[in-house]
Amino acid sequence: MPSRVEKLARDIKALRIQGARNIAKSAVLGLNYAISDSKAKNIDGLKADMIKAVFALSAARPTEPMLRNYLGKSIAFAGAEASSLRIGDVAKFRRLVSEKNLQMVKEMDEDLEKLKRHGSALISDGMTIVTHCHSSTVTGVIISAHKQGKKLEVFACETRPRFQGRITAAELAKAGVNVTLSVDMAADRHLKKADLVLVGADAITATGDLINKVGTSGLAHLAHLHDVSFFSCAETYKYDPLTRYGVREKIEERGPEEVWDAPARRVKITNPAFDATAARYIDGYITEVGIVPPSAIAEAAMKKIRGGNYAEQ
Ligand code: RUB
């Protein structure tokens, strides 16, 4: 029988859990499965089981620095605690690390609330907003603005091949927001009358570029052509510190069957999950520390995550 961590990694890979925040949150909770299911008799064994879980969960979606940053923070904490405990003090170690993980999940939720305040302040009554894919951060911002009494019109691009735009449309409609689901290729038409594009983020690079669901960069180019503001709603933990050293964000290539399950012979299929939007097309990142221009995002993010990020130690 697969372990709870293996099952979680499969759910993440199959998009049964999708969106960078949901993935990071469930992975941190998954680390607690690894901790409570471990049969290790000492701290070193338990740490080894945690590291195994970190590798399995990180590999489930390679384009997810938020997941890696939080798992790295947990491992860094575990390492520091281990050095101050006796090797046999496994029960105490288990409790301290599990509590730390729960605290990190709570901090993620608090950050989202702060981010929603900054994002909703940017939205005015009567605005038309275009969005793409499903970002829990973007829907959170839009629903906050709606709850403040602002009348909005939202166009949600459906996002082939997995149609995450339907999740966005359903979520916004349920909250009472005026939303229209649109085929992806009609984005140009909606941008002619839009005020704002809001998208999520999977990764942010050291140069302020954005990695998000494939189609985001095309949307950014169109927004630029139509002089429409383009913002990404992203916690600073979406920043990938490794990009400071020239590491390029790996774009996940998903299976061809998601695009066409019975393709004609000799037809090749490509299915990249994400694309990169250059910083110059982005007006700003809406984060928990405020609205930050792409040129300043690396510094803002490092200030926030320096306390315990493994890539920085
Ligand atoms: C989801 C996607 C979202 C970001 C941000 O892609 O690109 O815009 O993950 O989401 P997928 P959130 O459906 O392939 O996971 O704001 O919820 O973190």
Short mmCIF file of C-alpha atoms and ligand atoms in Angstrom, two decimals, residues 15 18-21 61 133-137 164 200-202 212-213 238 274, ligand 1:
data_model
loop_
_atom_site.label_atom_id
_atom_site.label_comp_id
_atom_site.label_asym_id
_atom_site.label_seq_id
_atom_site.Cartn_x
_atom_site.Cartn_y
_atom_site.Cartn_z
CA LEU A 15 -3.52 18.02 -10.27
CA GLN A 18 -3.45 22.31 -7.85
CA GLY A 19 -2.14 25.83 -7.54
CA ALA A 20 1.16 26.73 -5.89
CA ARG A 21 -0.32 27.69 -2.49
CA ARG A 61 5.68 19.40 -9.45
CA CYS A 133 -6.07 29.48 -14.86
CA HIS A 134 -7.00 29.02 -11.20
CA SER A 135 -5.06 30.89 -8.58
CA SER A 136 -6.49 30.77 -5.07
CA THR A 137 -4.60 34.02 -4.45
CA GLN A 164 -8.62 25.26 -14.37
CA GLY A 200 -1.16 34.00 -10.00
CA ALA A 201 2.45 32.88 -9.82
CA ASP A 202 4.22 29.57 -9.58
CA ASN A 212 2.86 30.90 -14.32
CA LYS A 213 0.34 28.78 -16.20
CA LYS A 238 7.04 32.04 -4.70
CA PHE A 274 3.92 26.97 -17.57
C1 RUB B 1 -1.89 26.85 -11.40
C2 RUB B 1 -1.32 28.19 -11.70
C3 RUB B 1 -1.61 29.27 -10.69
C4 RUB B 1 -0.47 29.34 -9.70
C5 RUB B 1 -0.82 30.19 -8.50
O1 RUB B 1 -1.36 25.85 -12.25
O2 RUB B 1 -0.62 28.42 -12.65
O3 RUB B 1 -1.73 30.51 -11.30
O4 RUB B 1 -0.12 28.05 -9.23
O5 RUB B 1 -1.85 29.59 -7.76
P1 RUB B 1 -1.76 24.31 -12.01
P2 RUB B 1 -2.08 30.02 -6.25
O6 RUB B 1 -3.26 24.23 -12.10
O7 RUB B 1 -1.04 23.57 -13.07
O8 RUB B 1 -1.26 23.94 -10.62
O9 RUB B 1 -2.35 31.49 -6.28
O10 RUB B 1 -3.28 29.22 -5.80
O11 RUB B 1 -0.85 29.71 -5.51
#
